[in-house]
Coordinates of C-alpha atoms in Angstrom, one line a residue:
Chain A
M805 CA -101.5 -95.2 -20.6
A806 CA -100.9 -98.4 -18.6
R807 CA -97.4 -98.9 -17.2
E808 CA -95.0 -101.5 -18.4
Y809 CA -93.3 -103.4 -15.6
W810 CA -89.7 -104.2 -16.2
K811 CA -87.0 -106.0 -14.2
P812 CA -84.8 -103.7 -12.1
A813 CA -82.9 -101.2 -14.2
N814 CA -80.5 -98.3 -13.7
L815 CA -82.8 -95.6 -14.7
L816 CA -82.4 -92.9 -12.1
Y817 CA -81.4 -89.8 -14.2
P818 CA -80.1 -87.2 -14.6
I819 CA -77.1 -87.6 -12.4
P820 CA -73.7 -85.9 -12.1
A821 CA -70.6 -87.1 -14.0
V822 CA -67.9 -86.3 -11.5
L823 CA -64.1 -86.6 -11.8
V824 CA -62.8 -88.7 -8.9
S825 CA -59.1 -88.2 -8.2
A826 CA -57.0 -90.1 -5.8
V827 CA -53.3 -90.8 -5.2
D828 CA -51.1 -93.9 -4.7
A829 CA -48.5 -94.4 -1.9
E830 CA -45.9 -92.5 -4.0
G831 CA -48.2 -89.5 -4.5
R832 CA -48.9 -90.2 -8.2
S833 CA -52.5 -89.1 -8.9
N834 CA -55.1 -90.7 -11.1
V835 CA -58.6 -89.5 -12.1
M836 CA -61.7 -91.4 -13.2
T837 CA -65.3 -90.5 -13.9
A838 CA -68.2 -91.7 -11.8
A839 CA -71.9 -91.2 -12.2
W840 CA -73.0 -93.2 -9.2
A841 CA -72.3 -90.3 -6.9
G842 CA -74.2 -87.7 -4.9
T843 CA -74.8 -85.8 -1.7
V844 CA -76.0 -87.9 1.2
C845 CA -76.0 -85.6 4.2
S846 CA -76.1 -81.8 4.7
D847 CA -74.6 -81.6 8.2
P848 CA -71.9 -82.9 8.3
V849 CA -71.6 -82.4 4.5
M850 CA -71.2 -85.9 3.1
V851 CA -71.1 -87.5 -0.3
S852 CA -71.0 -91.0 -1.6
V853 CA -69.4 -92.5 -4.7
S854 CA -69.8 -96.1 -5.8
I855 CA -66.9 -97.7 -7.7
R856 CA -66.3 -101.2 -9.0
K857 CA -63.8 -103.2 -7.1
S858 CA -61.8 -103.8 -10.3
R859 CA -61.1 -100.1 -10.9
Y860 CA -57.7 -98.6 -10.2
T861 CA -59.3 -95.7 -8.3
H862 CA -61.0 -98.3 -6.0
E863 CA -57.6 -99.5 -5.0
L864 CA -56.3 -96.0 -4.5
I865 CA -59.2 -94.8 -2.3
S866 CA -59.2 -98.0 -0.3
S867 CA -55.5 -97.5 0.5
S868 CA -55.5 -93.8 1.1
G869 CA -59.0 -93.3 2.5
E870 CA -59.3 -90.0 0.6
F871 CA -60.4 -88.6 -2.7
V872 CA -61.5 -85.4 -4.5
L873 CA -64.7 -85.0 -6.5
S874 CA -64.4 -82.3 -9.3
L875 CA -67.5 -81.1 -11.0
T876 CA -67.6 -81.4 -14.8
T877 CA -68.6 -78.7 -17.3
E878 CA -69.3 -78.5 -21.0
D879 CA -65.6 -77.8 -21.6
L880 CA -64.7 -81.0 -19.6
A881 CA -67.3 -83.3 -21.3
R882 CA -64.7 -85.1 -23.5
A883 CA -62.3 -85.5 -20.6
A884 CA -65.1 -86.8 -18.4
D885 CA -65.9 -89.4 -21.0
Y886 CA -62.3 -90.4 -21.5
C887 CA -61.6 -90.7 -17.8
G888 CA -64.6 -93.0 -17.5
V889 CA -63.4 -95.3 -20.2
K890 CA -59.7 -95.5 -19.9
S891 CA -57.8 -97.0 -16.9
G892 CA -55.1 -95.2 -14.9
R893 CA -53.2 -98.5 -14.9
D894 CA -52.6 -97.9 -18.6
V895 CA -52.4 -94.2 -19.1
D896 CA -51.8 -90.9 -17.3
K897 CA -55.2 -89.4 -17.8
F898 CA -54.3 -86.0 -16.4
A899 CA -51.6 -85.7 -19.2
A900 CA -53.7 -87.3 -21.9
M901 CA -56.6 -84.9 -21.4
H902 CA -54.4 -81.8 -20.6
L903 CA -55.9 -81.6 -17.1
H904 CA -53.9 -79.9 -14.4
P905 CA -53.8 -81.1 -10.8
S906 CA -55.1 -78.5 -8.3
P907 CA -53.5 -78.7 -4.9
S908 CA -55.9 -79.6 -2.1
R909 CA -55.9 -78.0 1.3
I910 CA -56.4 -81.1 3.5
V911 CA -56.2 -84.3 1.5
K912 CA -53.2 -85.5 -0.5
A913 CA -55.1 -86.1 -3.7
P914 CA -55.4 -83.1 -6.0
G915 CA -58.5 -81.8 -7.6
V916 CA -58.8 -80.9 -11.3
A917 CA -57.8 -77.3 -11.9
E918 CA -60.2 -76.9 -14.8
S919 CA -63.2 -77.7 -12.6
P920 CA -65.2 -74.9 -10.9
V921 CA -65.6 -76.9 -7.7
C922 CA -63.5 -79.6 -6.1
L923 CA -64.7 -81.4 -3.0
E924 CA -62.0 -82.8 -0.7
C925 CA -63.3 -86.0 0.9
K926 CA -62.3 -88.4 3.7
V927 CA -63.9 -91.8 3.7
T928 CA -65.9 -92.7 6.8
R929 CA -67.5 -96.0 5.7
V930 CA -67.4 -98.5 2.8
L931 CA -70.5 -100.5 1.9
E932 CA -70.0 -103.6 -0.2
L933 CA -73.2 -103.7 -2.2
G934 CA -72.4 -106.1 -5.1
S935 CA -70.9 -104.9 -8.3
H936 CA -69.9 -101.7 -6.6
D937 CA -68.6 -100.6 -3.3
M938 CA -70.0 -97.4 -1.9
F939 CA -67.5 -95.0 -0.4
V940 CA -69.4 -92.7 2.1
A941 CA -67.2 -89.7 2.8
E942 CA -67.2 -86.4 4.7
V943 CA -66.4 -83.3 2.7
V944 CA -63.5 -81.6 4.5
S945 CA -62.9 -78.7 2.2
T946 CA -64.6 -77.0 -0.8
D947 CA -62.1 -75.7 -3.3
V948 CA -63.7 -73.2 -5.7
D949 CA -62.5 -71.3 -8.7
P950 CA -63.1 -67.6 -7.8
Q951 CA -63.9 -66.7 -11.4
Y952 CA -67.5 -67.8 -10.7
L953 CA -67.9 -65.3 -7.8
D954 CA -70.3 -62.6 -9.0
E955 CA -69.9 -58.8 -8.2
K956 CA -71.7 -59.4 -4.9
G957 CA -69.4 -62.3 -3.9
R958 CA -72.0 -65.0 -4.5
F959 CA -70.9 -68.2 -6.1
D960 CA -72.7 -68.3 -9.5
L961 CA -72.5 -71.9 -10.4
D962 CA -74.9 -71.4 -13.4
R963 CA -72.0 -69.6 -15.2
A964 CA -69.8 -72.7 -14.9
H965 CA -72.0 -74.6 -17.5
L966 CA -72.1 -77.9 -15.6
I967 CA -73.1 -81.1 -17.4
A968 CA -75.4 -83.9 -16.4
Y969 CA -75.3 -87.6 -17.4
S970 CA -78.6 -89.1 -18.5
H971 CA -79.2 -92.6 -19.9
G972 CA -75.9 -92.8 -21.8
G973 CA -75.4 -89.2 -22.8
Y974 CA -73.7 -86.1 -21.4
F975 CA -76.0 -83.1 -21.5
A976 CA -75.6 -79.3 -21.1
L977 CA -78.0 -77.7 -18.6
G978 CA -80.8 -75.8 -20.4
D979 CA -83.3 -73.3 -19.2
C980 CA -83.8 -72.6 -15.5
L981 CA -87.4 -73.5 -14.8
G982 CA -87.6 -72.1 -11.3
R983 CA -85.7 -71.7 -8.1
F984 CA -86.3 -73.7 -5.0
G985 CA -89.6 -72.7 -3.4
Y986 CA -91.0 -70.9 -6.5
S987 CA -94.1 -73.0 -6.5
V988 CA -95.3 -71.4 -3.2
R989 CA -93.7 -68.0 -3.4
K990 CA -96.0 -65.1 -3.7
A991 CA -95.3 -62.6 -6.5
K992 CA -93.6 -59.5 -5.1
P993 CA -94.7 -56.0 -6.2
L994 CA -92.4 -55.1 -9.1
G995 CA -89.8 -52.4 -8.8
E996 CA -89.5 -49.7 -11.5
K997 CA -86.8 -51.5 -13.4
A998 CA -88.7 -54.8 -13.4
R999 CA -91.9 -53.0 -14.5
A1000 CA -90.1 -51.5 -17.5
Q1001 CA -88.6 -54.9 -18.3
K1002 CA -92.0 -56.6 -18.1
K1003 CA -93.4 -53.9 -20.5
R1004 CA -90.7 -54.6 -23.0
H1005 CA -91.3 -58.3 -22.8
A1006 CA -95.0 -57.9 -23.3
A1007 CA -94.4 -55.7 -26.4
A1008 CA -91.9 -58.2 -27.7
S1009 CA -94.2 -61.2 -27.2
K1010 CA -96.8 -59.6 -29.5
H1011 CA -94.6 -60.3 -32.4
K1012 CA -93.5 -63.7 -31.2
A1013 CA -95.6 -65.8 -33.5
K1014 CA -94.4 -64.0 -36.6
S1015 CA -90.9 -63.4 -35.6
R1016 CA -87.9 -65.2 -37.1
T1017 CA -85.8 -64.3 -34.1
K1018 CA -87.9 -66.1 -31.6
G1019 CA -85.1 -68.2 -30.3
T1020 CA -82.9 -65.2 -29.6
R1021 CA -85.8 -63.3 -27.9
R1022 CA -86.6 -66.4 -25.8
R1023 CA -83.0 -66.6 -24.6
K1024 CA -83.0 -62.9 -23.8
A1025 CA -86.2 -63.2 -21.8
K1026 CA -84.9 -66.2 -20.0
N1027 CA -81.7 -64.4 -19.0
A1028 CA -83.7 -61.4 -17.8
K1029 CA -86.0 -63.7 -15.8
R1030 CA -83.1 -65.4 -14.2
K1031 CA -81.7 -62.1 -13.1
T1032 CA -85.0 -61.0 -11.5
Q1033 CA -85.5 -64.3 -9.7
K1034 CA -84.6 -64.4 -6.1
R1035 CA -81.3 -66.3 -5.7
K1036 CA -82.0 -68.4 -2.7
H1037 CA -79.9 -71.5 -2.4
S1038 CA -81.9 -73.9 -0.4
Y1039 CA -82.1 -77.6 -1.3
P1040 CA -85.0 -80.0 -1.3
H1041 CA -84.2 -83.0 0.7
Chain B
M540 CA -56.4 -68.6 -11.0
A541 CA -55.6 -69.7 -7.5
R542 CA -58.3 -71.6 -5.7
E543 CA -60.3 -70.3 -2.8
Y544 CA -60.7 -72.9 0.0
W545 CA -64.0 -72.8 1.7
K546 CA -65.5 -74.8 4.6
P547 CA -67.4 -78.0 3.5
A548 CA -70.4 -77.1 1.3
N549 CA -73.1 -79.0 -0.5
L550 CA -71.9 -78.2 -4.0
L551 CA -72.1 -81.5 -5.8
Y552 CA -74.3 -80.7 -8.8
P553 CA -76.3 -81.3 -11.0
I554 CA -78.3 -83.9 -9.2
P555 CA -81.8 -85.5 -9.8
A556 CA -84.9 -84.1 -8.1
V557 CA -86.9 -87.3 -7.6
L558 CA -90.4 -87.7 -6.2
V559 CA -90.3 -90.2 -3.3
S560 CA -93.6 -91.8 -2.5
A561 CA -94.4 -94.0 0.5
V562 CA -97.6 -95.3 2.3
D563 CA -98.7 -95.3 5.9
A564 CA -100.2 -98.3 7.7
E565 CA -103.6 -97.5 6.3
G566 CA -102.4 -97.4 2.7
R567 CA -102.6 -93.6 2.4
S568 CA -99.8 -92.4 0.1
N569 CA -97.6 -89.4 0.4
V570 CA -95.0 -87.9 -1.9
M571 CA -92.0 -85.7 -1.3
T572 CA -89.1 -84.5 -3.4
A573 CA -85.5 -85.4 -2.6
A574 CA -82.3 -84.3 -4.3
W575 CA -79.9 -86.3 -2.1
A576 CA -80.6 -89.4 -4.2
G577 CA -78.7 -91.5 -6.7
T578 CA -77.8 -94.9 -8.0
V579 CA -75.3 -96.7 -5.8
C580 CA -74.9 -100.2 -7.4
S581 CA -75.5 -101.8 -10.8
D582 CA -75.9 -105.4 -9.8
P583 CA -78.1 -105.7 -7.9
V584 CA -79.6 -102.4 -9.0
M585 CA -79.6 -100.2 -5.9
V586 CA -80.3 -96.6 -5.1
S587 CA -80.0 -94.4 -2.1
V588 CA -82.1 -91.5 -0.8
S589 CA -81.2 -89.4 2.2
I590 CA -84.1 -87.8 4.2
R591 CA -84.2 -85.7 7.3
K592 CA -85.5 -87.6 10.4
S593 CA -88.2 -84.9 10.8
R594 CA -89.8 -85.5 7.4
Y595 CA -93.1 -87.4 7.2
T596 CA -91.7 -89.5 4.5
H597 CA -88.9 -90.6 6.8
E598 CA -91.5 -92.0 9.2
L599 CA -93.4 -93.7 6.3
I600 CA -90.3 -95.4 4.9
S601 CA -89.0 -96.4 8.3
S602 CA -92.3 -98.1 9.1
S603 CA -92.9 -99.8 5.7
G604 CA -89.4 -100.4 4.5
E605 CA -90.5 -99.5 1.0
F606 CA -90.7 -96.5 -1.4
V607 CA -91.0 -95.5 -5.0
L608 CA -88.7 -93.0 -6.8
S609 CA -90.4 -91.2 -9.8
L610 CA -88.3 -89.2 -12.2
T611 CA -89.2 -85.6 -12.8
T612 CA -89.8 -83.8 -16.1
E613 CA -90.2 -80.2 -17.2
D614 CA -94.0 -80.7 -16.8
L615 CA -93.4 -81.9 -13.3
A616 CA -91.1 -79.1 -12.2
R617 CA -93.7 -77.1 -10.2
A618 CA -95.0 -80.3 -8.5
A619 CA -91.4 -81.3 -7.7
D620 CA -90.8 -78.0 -6.0
Y621 CA -94.1 -78.0 -4.2
C622 CA -93.6 -81.6 -2.9
G623 CA -90.2 -80.6 -1.6
V624 CA -91.6 -77.6 0.3
K625 CA -94.9 -78.8 1.7
S626 CA -95.4 -81.5 4.3
G627 CA -97.7 -84.5 3.8
R628 CA -98.7 -84.0 7.4
D629 CA -100.6 -80.8 6.4
V630 CA -101.7 -81.5 2.8
D631 CA -102.5 -84.2 0.3
K632 CA -99.8 -83.4 -2.2
F633 CA -101.1 -85.8 -4.8
A634 CA -104.4 -84.0 -4.9
A635 CA -102.9 -80.5 -4.6
M636 CA -100.6 -81.0 -7.6
H637 CA -103.1 -83.1 -9.6
L638 CA -100.8 -86.1 -9.5
H639 CA -102.1 -89.5 -10.0
P640 CA -100.9 -92.6 -8.1
S641 CA -99.6 -95.3 -10.4
P642 CA -100.0 -98.8 -9.1
S643 CA -96.8 -100.6 -8.3
R644 CA -96.1 -104.2 -9.1
I645 CA -94.3 -105.3 -5.9
V646 CA -94.3 -102.6 -3.2
K647 CA -97.4 -101.1 -1.7
A648 CA -96.5 -97.5 -2.4
P649 CA -97.6 -96.1 -5.7
G650 CA -95.5 -94.2 -8.2
V651 CA -96.5 -91.0 -9.8
A652 CA -98.4 -91.7 -13.1
E653 CA -97.2 -88.5 -14.7
S654 CA -93.5 -89.6 -14.4
P655 CA -91.8 -91.6 -17.3
V656 CA -90.0 -93.9 -14.9
C657 CA -90.9 -95.2 -11.4
L658 CA -88.4 -97.3 -9.5
E659 CA -90.0 -99.6 -6.8
C660 CA -87.5 -99.9 -4.0
K661 CA -87.1 -102.1 -0.9
V662 CA -84.8 -100.7 1.9
T663 CA -81.8 -102.9 2.7
R664 CA -79.9 -100.6 5.1
V665 CA -80.3 -97.3 6.9
L666 CA -77.3 -95.2 7.7
E667 CA -77.6 -92.5 10.3
L668 CA -75.3 -89.8 9.1
G669 CA -76.2 -86.7 10.9
S670 CA -78.9 -84.3 9.6
H671 CA -80.0 -87.1 7.2
D672 CA -80.6 -90.8 7.3
M673 CA -79.5 -92.6 4.1
F674 CA -81.9 -95.3 3.0
V675 CA -80.0 -97.8 0.8
A676 CA -82.5 -99.8 -1.2
E677 CA -82.7 -102.4 -3.9
V678 CA -84.8 -101.6 -7.0
V679 CA -87.3 -104.5 -7.3
S680 CA -89.2 -103.3 -10.4
T681 CA -88.9 -100.6 -13.0
D682 CA -92.3 -99.2 -14.1
V683 CA -92.1 -97.2 -17.3
D684 CA -94.5 -95.2 -19.4
P685 CA -94.6 -97.0 -22.8
Q686 CA -95.1 -93.7 -24.7
Y687 CA -91.3 -93.3 -24.5
L688 CA -90.6 -96.5 -26.4
D689 CA -89.4 -95.6 -29.9
E690 CA -90.3 -97.5 -33.1
K691 CA -87.6 -100.0 -32.4
G692 CA -88.8 -100.7 -28.9
R693 CA -85.9 -98.8 -27.2
F694 CA -86.7 -96.6 -24.3
D695 CA -86.0 -93.1 -25.4
L696 CA -85.6 -91.2 -22.1
D697 CA -84.4 -88.1 -23.9
R698 CA -88.0 -87.5 -25.1
A699 CA -89.2 -87.4 -21.5
H700 CA -87.5 -84.0 -20.9
L701 CA -86.1 -84.8 -17.5
I702 CA -85.0 -82.0 -15.2
A703 CA -81.9 -81.6 -13.0
Y704 CA -81.5 -79.7 -9.8
S705 CA -78.4 -77.5 -9.5
H706 CA -77.5 -75.0 -6.8
G707 CA -81.0 -74.0 -6.0
G708 CA -82.6 -74.2 -9.4
Y709 CA -84.5 -76.7 -11.5
F710 CA -83.0 -77.0 -15.0
A711 CA -84.2 -78.5 -18.3
L712 CA -81.6 -80.7 -20.0
G713 CA -80.0 -78.9 -23.0
D714 CA -77.9 -80.1 -25.9
C715 CA -76.5 -83.6 -25.8
L716 CA -72.7 -83.2 -25.9
G717 CA -71.9 -86.8 -26.6
R718 CA -72.7 -90.4 -25.8
F719 CA -70.8 -92.6 -23.4
G720 CA -67.5 -93.6 -25.1
Y721 CA -67.6 -90.9 -27.7
S722 CA -64.1 -89.6 -26.7
V723 CA -62.5 -92.8 -27.8
R724 CA -64.8 -94.0 -30.6
K725 CA -63.4 -94.0 -34.1
A726 CA -65.5 -92.3 -36.7
K727 CA -67.3 -94.8 -38.9
P728 CA -67.5 -94.5 -42.7
L729 CA -70.7 -92.7 -43.3
G730 CA -73.6 -94.4 -45.1
E731 CA -75.4 -92.7 -48.0
K732 CA -78.1 -91.1 -45.9
A733 CA -75.6 -89.7 -43.4
R734 CA -73.4 -88.4 -46.3
A735 CA -76.4 -86.5 -47.7
Q736 CA -77.2 -85.1 -44.3
K737 CA -73.6 -84.0 -43.8
K738 CA -73.7 -82.2 -47.2
R739 CA -76.9 -80.4 -46.2
H740 CA -75.4 -79.3 -42.9
A741 CA -72.2 -78.1 -44.6
A742 CA -74.3 -76.0 -47.0
A743 CA -76.4 -74.7 -44.2
S744 CA -73.4 -73.8 -42.1
K745 CA -72.0 -71.5 -44.8
H746 CA -74.8 -69.0 -44.1
K747 CA -74.7 -69.5 -40.3
A748 CA -73.0 -66.2 -39.5
K749 CA -75.5 -64.1 -41.4
S750 CA -78.5 -66.1 -40.6
R751 CA -81.2 -64.8 -38.4
T752 CA -82.6 -68.4 -37.9
K753 CA -79.4 -69.7 -36.4
G754 CA -81.1 -71.0 -33.3
T755 CA -83.6 -73.0 -35.4
R756 CA -80.9 -74.5 -37.6
R757 CA -78.7 -75.4 -34.6
R758 CA -81.6 -77.2 -33.1
K759 CA -82.3 -79.1 -36.3
A760 CA -78.6 -80.0 -36.7
K761 CA -78.5 -81.1 -33.1
N762 CA -81.5 -83.4 -33.5
A763 CA -80.1 -84.9 -36.7
K764 CA -76.8 -85.5 -34.9
R765 CA -78.6 -87.2 -32.1
K766 CA -80.3 -89.6 -34.5
T767 CA -77.1 -90.6 -36.2
Q768 CA -75.2 -91.1 -33.0
K769 CA -74.9 -94.7 -31.9
R770 CA -77.3 -95.3 -29.0
K771 CA -75.3 -97.3 -26.6
H772 CA -76.5 -97.2 -23.1
S773 CA -73.5 -97.8 -21.0
Y774 CA -72.7 -96.0 -17.8
P775 CA -69.5 -94.6 -16.5
H776 CA -68.9 -95.8 -13.0

């Protein structure tokens, strides 16, 4: 179908909805939600977050040169929304949303204890772009919740149930469709365990069309698939 | 539980996996996938994408000052992965992945016809950050696939089944947990239709624990909920 050409619109989705915390000169902390945020460099590890000049957090980051980004999860969705709507000039959002400050290692601003990952950041540049100023910052410490370390000591972020922001809505993450590099990875010969699993799945799929428990079986198959997929954390960029 | 403090790590997730297309001096187009990308300003509408100096697309954007970002969907997941792994110096990725160039209105680079949204971009600044250069760009046209316009002419991006990239994996978007502002929105008195719907859901939920079709019912309820939710496209930033 032919394209429709529209005027410029903010339609780059899905994006993260991160909690941005910062402190004032007296050490009082505030937290807001930002969706105009992302990774901008791998080495050194750098992020950017764009914030309107009018926001209280803009003032705090401009003065302190520091902030913390905390990832949001399904359990934090309501808090993420609230912290994006309310101003820290009017309300203590940590208290209102029952969030707990998590001490940082290097910067003064705390992270959010309920978040699986807090990135401590130091501003290196500020770009005045228009409605928003972009704070470009170096990540100086990565503070993680050890409950997401698996039995082999790998950080299993999938278990944290992160959320994404897309066109006005907060979304849970659904099925994993593949891991980085899967489109060019050759299938490995299956081990005994995987062969048995494949046989079970094949038997199960015969009844798929008739089955009333299709949803459950699909979820099980998905989880089994996830486990057998090679966990290689590379990033396309 | 006490935090573990790690060295700086790229752990800001989920993020978009966008197709970045650009052309060479002869008009030949190439496409790569980038995850270090996002919106950086609302007015003017601006995005950024960070690309390694060694990438062919870096060369093309540096020469032309233009690129197009195309959003990726579940159907485009494999292509997104492939275009992030392979180089346009070695292979015609449009041809290899059966992607079709979609003519742009303003820039020379085409979008990807299979994508629901292509953002035509003109570079305004380049920041050399380290491993990556960040191209900051103004969106000059938004090219959309009209099949996602609903009966009221609103662009229903949820129907496009966008994907997110998180810690090495490509993920479908799952349940919508709420729309922007839902944490502070007062419940409206229900209309007749919504009342009937609520009654049906209440009756259905009685059998929930026993039901073997729980998954199906949950999906139906979720879809019904989505329809009744106010569609207000505001953005937290």
